[in-house]
mmCIF file of C-alpha atoms and ligand atoms in Angstrom:
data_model
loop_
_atom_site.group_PDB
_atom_site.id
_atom_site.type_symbol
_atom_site.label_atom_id
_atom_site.label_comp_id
_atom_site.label_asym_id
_atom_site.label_seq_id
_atom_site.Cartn_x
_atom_site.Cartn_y
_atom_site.Cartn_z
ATOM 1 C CA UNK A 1 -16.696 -24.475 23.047
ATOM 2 C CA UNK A 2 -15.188 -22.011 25.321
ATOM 3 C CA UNK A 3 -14.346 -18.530 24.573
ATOM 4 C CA UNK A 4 -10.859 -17.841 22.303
ATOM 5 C CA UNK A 5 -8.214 -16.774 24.627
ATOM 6 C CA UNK A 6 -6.383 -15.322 22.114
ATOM 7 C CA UNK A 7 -8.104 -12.675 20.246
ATOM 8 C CA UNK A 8 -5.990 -11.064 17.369
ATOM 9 C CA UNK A 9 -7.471 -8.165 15.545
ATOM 10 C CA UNK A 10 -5.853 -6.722 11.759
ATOM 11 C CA UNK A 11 -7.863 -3.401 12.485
ATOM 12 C CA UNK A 12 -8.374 -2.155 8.399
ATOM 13 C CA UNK A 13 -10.165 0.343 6.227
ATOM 14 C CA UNK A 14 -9.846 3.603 8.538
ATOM 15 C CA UNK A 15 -8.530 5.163 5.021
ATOM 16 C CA UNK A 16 -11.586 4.126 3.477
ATOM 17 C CA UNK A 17 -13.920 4.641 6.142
ATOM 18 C CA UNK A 18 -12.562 8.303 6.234
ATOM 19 C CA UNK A 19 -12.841 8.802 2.357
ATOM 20 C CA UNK A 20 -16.305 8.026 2.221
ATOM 21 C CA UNK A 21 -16.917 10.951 4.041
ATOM 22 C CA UNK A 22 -14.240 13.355 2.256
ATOM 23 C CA UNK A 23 -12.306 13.655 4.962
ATOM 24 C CA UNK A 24 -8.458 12.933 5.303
ATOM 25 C CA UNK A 25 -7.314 9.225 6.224
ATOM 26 C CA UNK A 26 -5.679 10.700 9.521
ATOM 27 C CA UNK A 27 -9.722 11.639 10.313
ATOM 28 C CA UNK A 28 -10.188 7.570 9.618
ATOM 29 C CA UNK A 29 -7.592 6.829 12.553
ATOM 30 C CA UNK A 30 -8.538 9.168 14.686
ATOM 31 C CA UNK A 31 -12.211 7.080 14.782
ATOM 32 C CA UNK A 32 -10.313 3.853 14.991
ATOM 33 C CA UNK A 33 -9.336 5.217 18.360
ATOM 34 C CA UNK A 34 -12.307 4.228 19.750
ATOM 35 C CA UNK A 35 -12.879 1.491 18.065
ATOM 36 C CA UNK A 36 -9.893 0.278 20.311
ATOM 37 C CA UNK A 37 -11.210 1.462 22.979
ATOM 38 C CA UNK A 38 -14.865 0.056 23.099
ATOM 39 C CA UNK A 39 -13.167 -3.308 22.055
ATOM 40 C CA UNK A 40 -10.370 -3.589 24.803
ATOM 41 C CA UNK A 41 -13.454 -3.185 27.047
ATOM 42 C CA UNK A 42 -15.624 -5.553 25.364
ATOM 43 C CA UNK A 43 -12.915 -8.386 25.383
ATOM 44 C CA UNK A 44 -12.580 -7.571 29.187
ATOM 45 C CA UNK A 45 -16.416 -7.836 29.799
ATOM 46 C CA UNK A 46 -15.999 -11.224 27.998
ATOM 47 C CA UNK A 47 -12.905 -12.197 29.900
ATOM 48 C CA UNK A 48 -10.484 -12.378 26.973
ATOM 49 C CA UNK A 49 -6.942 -13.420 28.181
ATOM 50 C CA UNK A 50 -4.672 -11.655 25.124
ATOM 51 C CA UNK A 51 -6.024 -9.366 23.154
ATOM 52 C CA UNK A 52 -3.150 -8.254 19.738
ATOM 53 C CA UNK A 53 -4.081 -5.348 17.881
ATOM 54 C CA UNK A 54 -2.373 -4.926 14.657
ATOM 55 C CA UNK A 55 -2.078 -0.818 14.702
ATOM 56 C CA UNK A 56 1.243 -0.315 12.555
ATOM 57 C CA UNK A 57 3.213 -2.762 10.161
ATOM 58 C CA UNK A 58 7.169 -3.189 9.109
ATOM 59 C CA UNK A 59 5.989 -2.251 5.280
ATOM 60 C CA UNK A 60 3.486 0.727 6.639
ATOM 61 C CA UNK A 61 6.641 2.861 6.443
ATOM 62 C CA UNK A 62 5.929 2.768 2.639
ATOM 63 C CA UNK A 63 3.363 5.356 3.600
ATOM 64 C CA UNK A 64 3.265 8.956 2.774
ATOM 65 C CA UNK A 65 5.818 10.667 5.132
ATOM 66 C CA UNK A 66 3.013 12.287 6.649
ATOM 67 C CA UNK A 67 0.688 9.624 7.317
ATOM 68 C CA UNK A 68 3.114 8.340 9.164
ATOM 69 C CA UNK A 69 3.979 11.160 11.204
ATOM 70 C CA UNK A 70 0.222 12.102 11.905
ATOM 71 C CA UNK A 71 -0.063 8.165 12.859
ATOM 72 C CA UNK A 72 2.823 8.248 15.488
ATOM 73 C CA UNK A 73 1.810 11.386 16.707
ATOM 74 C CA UNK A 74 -1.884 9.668 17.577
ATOM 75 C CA UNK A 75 -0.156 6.754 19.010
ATOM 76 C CA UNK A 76 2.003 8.737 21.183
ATOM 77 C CA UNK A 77 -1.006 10.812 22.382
ATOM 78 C CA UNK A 78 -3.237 7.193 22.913
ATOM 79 C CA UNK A 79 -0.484 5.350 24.839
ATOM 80 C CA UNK A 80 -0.149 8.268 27.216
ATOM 81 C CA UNK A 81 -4.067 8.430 27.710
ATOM 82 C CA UNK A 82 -4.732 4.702 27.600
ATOM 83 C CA UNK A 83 -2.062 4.301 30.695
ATOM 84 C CA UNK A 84 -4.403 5.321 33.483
ATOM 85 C CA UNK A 85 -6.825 2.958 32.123
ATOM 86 C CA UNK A 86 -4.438 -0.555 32.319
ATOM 87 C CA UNK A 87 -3.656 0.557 35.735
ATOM 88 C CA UNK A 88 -7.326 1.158 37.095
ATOM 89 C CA UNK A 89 -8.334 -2.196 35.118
ATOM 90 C CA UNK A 90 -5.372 -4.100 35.688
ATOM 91 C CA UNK A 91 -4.363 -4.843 32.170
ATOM 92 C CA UNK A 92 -0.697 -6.006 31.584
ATOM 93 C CA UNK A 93 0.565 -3.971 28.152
ATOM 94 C CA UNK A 94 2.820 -5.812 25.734
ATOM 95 C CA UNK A 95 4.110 -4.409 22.644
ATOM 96 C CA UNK A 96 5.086 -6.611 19.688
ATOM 97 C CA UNK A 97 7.289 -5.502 17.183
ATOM 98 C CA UNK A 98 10.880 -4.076 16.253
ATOM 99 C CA UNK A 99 10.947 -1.384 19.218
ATOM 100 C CA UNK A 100 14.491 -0.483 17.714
ATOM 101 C CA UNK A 101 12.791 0.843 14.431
ATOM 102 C CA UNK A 102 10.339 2.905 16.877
ATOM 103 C CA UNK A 103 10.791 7.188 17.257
ATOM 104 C CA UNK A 104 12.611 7.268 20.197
ATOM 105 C CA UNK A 105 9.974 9.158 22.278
ATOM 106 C CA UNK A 106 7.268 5.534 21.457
ATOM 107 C CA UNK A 107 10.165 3.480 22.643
ATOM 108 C CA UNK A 108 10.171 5.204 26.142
ATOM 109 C CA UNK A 109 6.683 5.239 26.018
ATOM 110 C CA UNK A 110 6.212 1.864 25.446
ATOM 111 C CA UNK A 111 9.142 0.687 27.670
ATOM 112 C CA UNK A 112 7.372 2.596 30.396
ATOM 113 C CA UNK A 113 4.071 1.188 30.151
ATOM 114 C CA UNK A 114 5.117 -2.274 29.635
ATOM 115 C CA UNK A 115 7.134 -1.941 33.264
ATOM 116 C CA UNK A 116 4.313 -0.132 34.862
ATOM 117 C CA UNK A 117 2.198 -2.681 34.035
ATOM 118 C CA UNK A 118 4.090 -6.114 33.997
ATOM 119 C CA UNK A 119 3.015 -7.409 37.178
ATOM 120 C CA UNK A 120 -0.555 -6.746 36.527
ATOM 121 C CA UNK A 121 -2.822 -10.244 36.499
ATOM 122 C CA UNK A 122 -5.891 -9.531 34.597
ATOM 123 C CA UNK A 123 -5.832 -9.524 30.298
ATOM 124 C CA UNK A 124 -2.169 -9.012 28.456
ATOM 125 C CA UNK A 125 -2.989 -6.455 25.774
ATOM 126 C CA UNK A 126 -0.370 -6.684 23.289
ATOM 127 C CA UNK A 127 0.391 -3.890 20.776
ATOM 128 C CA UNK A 128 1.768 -4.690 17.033
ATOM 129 C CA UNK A 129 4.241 -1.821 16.324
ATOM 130 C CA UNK A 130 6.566 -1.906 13.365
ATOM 131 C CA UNK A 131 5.398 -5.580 13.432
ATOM 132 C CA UNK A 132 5.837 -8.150 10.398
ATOM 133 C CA UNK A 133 5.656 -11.595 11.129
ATOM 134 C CA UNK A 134 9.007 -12.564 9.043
ATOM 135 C CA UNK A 135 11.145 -10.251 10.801
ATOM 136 C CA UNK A 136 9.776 -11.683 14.000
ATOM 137 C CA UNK A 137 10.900 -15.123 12.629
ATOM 138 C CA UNK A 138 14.397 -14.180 11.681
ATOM 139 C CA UNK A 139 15.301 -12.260 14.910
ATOM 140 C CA UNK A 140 13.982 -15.382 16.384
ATOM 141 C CA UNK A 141 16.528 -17.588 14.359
ATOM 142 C CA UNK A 142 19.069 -15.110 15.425
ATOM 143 C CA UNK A 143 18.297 -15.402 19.136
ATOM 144 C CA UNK A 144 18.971 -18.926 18.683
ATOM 145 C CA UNK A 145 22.127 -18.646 17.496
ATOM 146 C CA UNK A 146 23.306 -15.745 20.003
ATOM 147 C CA UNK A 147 21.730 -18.481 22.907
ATOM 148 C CA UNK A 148 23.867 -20.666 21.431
ATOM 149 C CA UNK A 149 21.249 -23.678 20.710
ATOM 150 C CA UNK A 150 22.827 -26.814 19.156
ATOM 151 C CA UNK A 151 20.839 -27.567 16.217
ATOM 152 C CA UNK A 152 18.352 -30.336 17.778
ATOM 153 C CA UNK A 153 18.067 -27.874 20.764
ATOM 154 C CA UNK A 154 16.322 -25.410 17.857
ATOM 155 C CA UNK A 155 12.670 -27.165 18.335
ATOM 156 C CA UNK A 156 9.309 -25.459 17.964
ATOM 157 C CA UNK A 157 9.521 -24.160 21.502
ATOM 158 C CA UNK A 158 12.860 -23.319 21.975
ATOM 159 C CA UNK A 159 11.955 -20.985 18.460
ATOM 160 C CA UNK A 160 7.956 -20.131 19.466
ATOM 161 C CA UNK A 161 9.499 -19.168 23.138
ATOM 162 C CA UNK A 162 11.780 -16.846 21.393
ATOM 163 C CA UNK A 163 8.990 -15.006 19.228
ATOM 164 C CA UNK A 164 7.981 -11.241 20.715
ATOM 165 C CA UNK A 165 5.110 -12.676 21.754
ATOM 166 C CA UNK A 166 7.129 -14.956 24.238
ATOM 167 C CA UNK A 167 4.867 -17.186 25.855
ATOM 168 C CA UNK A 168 1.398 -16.012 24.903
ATOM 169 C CA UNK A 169 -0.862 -19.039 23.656
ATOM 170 C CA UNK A 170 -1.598 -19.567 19.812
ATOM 171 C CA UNK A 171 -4.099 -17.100 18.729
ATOM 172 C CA UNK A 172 -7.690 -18.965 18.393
ATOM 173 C CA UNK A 173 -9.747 -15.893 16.775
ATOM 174 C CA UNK A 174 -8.140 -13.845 14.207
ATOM 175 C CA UNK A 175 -10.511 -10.947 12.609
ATOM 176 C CA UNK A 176 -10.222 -8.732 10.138
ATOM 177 C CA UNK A 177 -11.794 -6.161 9.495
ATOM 178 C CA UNK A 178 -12.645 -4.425 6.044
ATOM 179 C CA UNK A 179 -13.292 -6.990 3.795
ATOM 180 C CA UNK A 180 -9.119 -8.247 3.007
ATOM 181 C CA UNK A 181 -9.120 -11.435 2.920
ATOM 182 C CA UNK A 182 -4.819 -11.718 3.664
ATOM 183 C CA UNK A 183 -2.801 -11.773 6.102
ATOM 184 C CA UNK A 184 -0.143 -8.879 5.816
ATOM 185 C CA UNK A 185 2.517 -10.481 7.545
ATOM 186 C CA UNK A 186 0.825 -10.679 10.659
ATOM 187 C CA UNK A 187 1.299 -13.415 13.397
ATOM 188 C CA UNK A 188 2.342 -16.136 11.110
ATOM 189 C CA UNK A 189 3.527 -18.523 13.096
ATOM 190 C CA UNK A 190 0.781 -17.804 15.817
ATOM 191 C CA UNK A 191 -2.210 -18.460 13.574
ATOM 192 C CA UNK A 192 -1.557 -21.681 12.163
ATOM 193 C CA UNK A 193 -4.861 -23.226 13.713
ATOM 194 C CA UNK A 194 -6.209 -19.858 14.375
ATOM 195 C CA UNK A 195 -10.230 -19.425 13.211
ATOM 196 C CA UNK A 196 -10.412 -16.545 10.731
ATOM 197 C CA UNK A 197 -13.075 -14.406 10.785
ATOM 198 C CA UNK A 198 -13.568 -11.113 7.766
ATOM 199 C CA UNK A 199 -15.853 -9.002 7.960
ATOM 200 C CA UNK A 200 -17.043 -6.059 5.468
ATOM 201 C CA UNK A 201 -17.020 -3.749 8.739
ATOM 202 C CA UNK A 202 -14.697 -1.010 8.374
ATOM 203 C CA UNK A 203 -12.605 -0.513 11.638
ATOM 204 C CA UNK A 204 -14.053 2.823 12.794
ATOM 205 C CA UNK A 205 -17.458 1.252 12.749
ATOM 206 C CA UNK A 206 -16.283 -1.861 14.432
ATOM 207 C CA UNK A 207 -16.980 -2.067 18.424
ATOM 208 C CA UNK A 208 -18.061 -4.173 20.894
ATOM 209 C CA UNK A 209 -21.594 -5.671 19.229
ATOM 210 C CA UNK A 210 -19.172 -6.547 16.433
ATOM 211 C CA UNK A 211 -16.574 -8.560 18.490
ATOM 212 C CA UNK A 212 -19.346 -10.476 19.828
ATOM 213 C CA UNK A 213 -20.740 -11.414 16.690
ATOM 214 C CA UNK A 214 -17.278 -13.082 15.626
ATOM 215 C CA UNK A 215 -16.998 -14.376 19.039
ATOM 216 C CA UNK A 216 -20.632 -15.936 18.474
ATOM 217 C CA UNK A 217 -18.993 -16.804 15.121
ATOM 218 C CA UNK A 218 -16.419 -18.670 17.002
ATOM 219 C CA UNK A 219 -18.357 -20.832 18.947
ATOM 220 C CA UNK A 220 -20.081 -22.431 15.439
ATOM 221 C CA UNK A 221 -16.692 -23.483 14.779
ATOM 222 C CA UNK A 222 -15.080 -27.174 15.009
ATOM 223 C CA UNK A 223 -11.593 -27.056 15.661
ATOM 224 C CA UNK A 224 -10.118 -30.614 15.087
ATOM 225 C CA UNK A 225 -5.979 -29.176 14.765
ATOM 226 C CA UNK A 226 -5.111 -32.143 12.331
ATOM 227 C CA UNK A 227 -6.795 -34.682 14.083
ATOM 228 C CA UNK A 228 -10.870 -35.969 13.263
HETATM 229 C C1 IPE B 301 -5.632 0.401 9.108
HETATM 230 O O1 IPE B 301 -6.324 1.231 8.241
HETATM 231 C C2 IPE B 301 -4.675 1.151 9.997
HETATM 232 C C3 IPE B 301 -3.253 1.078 9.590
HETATM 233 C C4 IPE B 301 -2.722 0.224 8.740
HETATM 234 C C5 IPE B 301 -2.370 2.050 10.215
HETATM 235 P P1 IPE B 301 -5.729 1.628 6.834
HETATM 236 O O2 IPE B 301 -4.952 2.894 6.983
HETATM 237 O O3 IPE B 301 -4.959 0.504 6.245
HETATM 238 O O4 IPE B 301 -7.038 1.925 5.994
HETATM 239 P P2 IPE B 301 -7.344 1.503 4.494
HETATM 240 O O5 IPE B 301 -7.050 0.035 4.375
HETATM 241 O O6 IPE B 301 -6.458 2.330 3.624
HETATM 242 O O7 IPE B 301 -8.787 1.805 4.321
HETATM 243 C C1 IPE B 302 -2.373 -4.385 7.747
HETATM 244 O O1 IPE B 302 -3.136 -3.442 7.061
HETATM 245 C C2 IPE B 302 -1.552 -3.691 8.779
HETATM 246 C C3 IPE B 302 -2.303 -3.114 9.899
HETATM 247 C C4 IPE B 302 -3.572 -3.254 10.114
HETATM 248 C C5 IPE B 302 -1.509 -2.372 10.818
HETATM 249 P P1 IPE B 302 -2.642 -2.814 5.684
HETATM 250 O O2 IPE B 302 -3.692 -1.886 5.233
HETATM 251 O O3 IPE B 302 -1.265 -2.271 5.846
HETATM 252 O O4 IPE B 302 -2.542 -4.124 4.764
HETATM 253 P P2 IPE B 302 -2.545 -4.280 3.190
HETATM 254 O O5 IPE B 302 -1.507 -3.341 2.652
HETATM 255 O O6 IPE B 302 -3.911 -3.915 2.711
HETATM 256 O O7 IPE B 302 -2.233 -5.718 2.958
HETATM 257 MG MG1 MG B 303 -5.439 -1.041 5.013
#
């Protein structure tokens, strides 16, 4: 079988990895960092076409108040730094996700590095932001209606194409890491014949040997999509 193209990652347990040492959860995403960073370049090295990284949920806002300012302040620090590298590598940023429910500064951000990057032909790296899979399926259903769609016009690809993640492929590989064996509201719709893959890894000590142990993973799997 031929590598996934769609590789989509629930990065967990940077809380936990960080409390096992004492330290502060912030300390835990901090670590996660490069995590992202040694796997973006792994999935390059393996010629991955989409990479989605699942860095900050619709119910996350449930979080303490500062949690969730430490996180965006990370994330606004990351997407600035991790802008020279899509441009030297060629890597076409997406973000998925309410952008709307974003601090304004992120939305520029992200606006910006989605335009600086669009026409670039190598792997689409897309970024789950205030993502939740349902409210991705309802602002679909409400696209529909605003297109105007007669009701037989509303077919799996008129909805799928209307999705924030457009006209990416199905995911094939989805990991998780930390042991969790749910979903959380994460690409739903995308991952209904995706090959699941959990392991006990916690995301700060997840990197490149690790993605190509689930990719090696992959490759033991049958995929028969309904059929024998
Ligand atoms: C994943 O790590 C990152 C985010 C959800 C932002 P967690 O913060 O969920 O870490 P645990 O699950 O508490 O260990
Ligand atoms: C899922 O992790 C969301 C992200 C990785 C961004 P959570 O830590 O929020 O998920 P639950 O709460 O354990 O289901
Ligand atoms: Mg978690």
């Amino acid at each position: 079988m031929s590598h996934p193209n769609h590789v989509a990652i629930i990065m967990d347990g940077n809380g936990r990895w960080a409390a096992q040492r004492g330290w502060s959860r912030i300390k835990g995403h901090k670590a996660g960092v490069r995590s992202v960073e040694d796997v973006l370049e792994a999935a390059l090295a393996e010629g991955i076409g989409h990479l989605s990284l699942f860095a900050f949920s619709t119910e996350n806002w449930k979080r303490p108040g500062q949690e969730v300012a430490s996180l965006m302040a990370l994330l606004r620090m990351y997407l600035r730094m991790f802008r020279r590298r899509f441009i030297e590598k060629g890597i076409r940023f997406h973000h998925l996700g309410a952008i709307e429910g974003m601090p304004e500064g992120i939305q520029r951000d992200l606006k910006d590095l989605e335009a600086a990057t669009a026409a670039h032909p190598g792997m689409v790296f897309h970024l789950a932001l205030n993502y939740g899979s349902r409210l991705e399926l309802v602002q679909a259903a409400r696209r529909c209606v605003e297109d105007g769609l007669a009701p037989e016009a509303i077919t799996e690809e008129a909805l799928g194409a209307r999705l924030w993640t457009g006209d990416a492929p199905d995911v094939d590989l989805l990991i998780r890491t930390s042991g969790e064996l749910r979903l959380s509201n994460f690409l739903l719709w995308q991952s209904a014949y995706a090959e699941f893959y959990v392991t006990e890894t916690l995301w700060p000590d997840f990197g490149a040997a690790q993605l190509r142990e689930a990719l090696a993973a992959y490759h033991q799997r049958e995929r028969r999509f309904g059929g024998l």
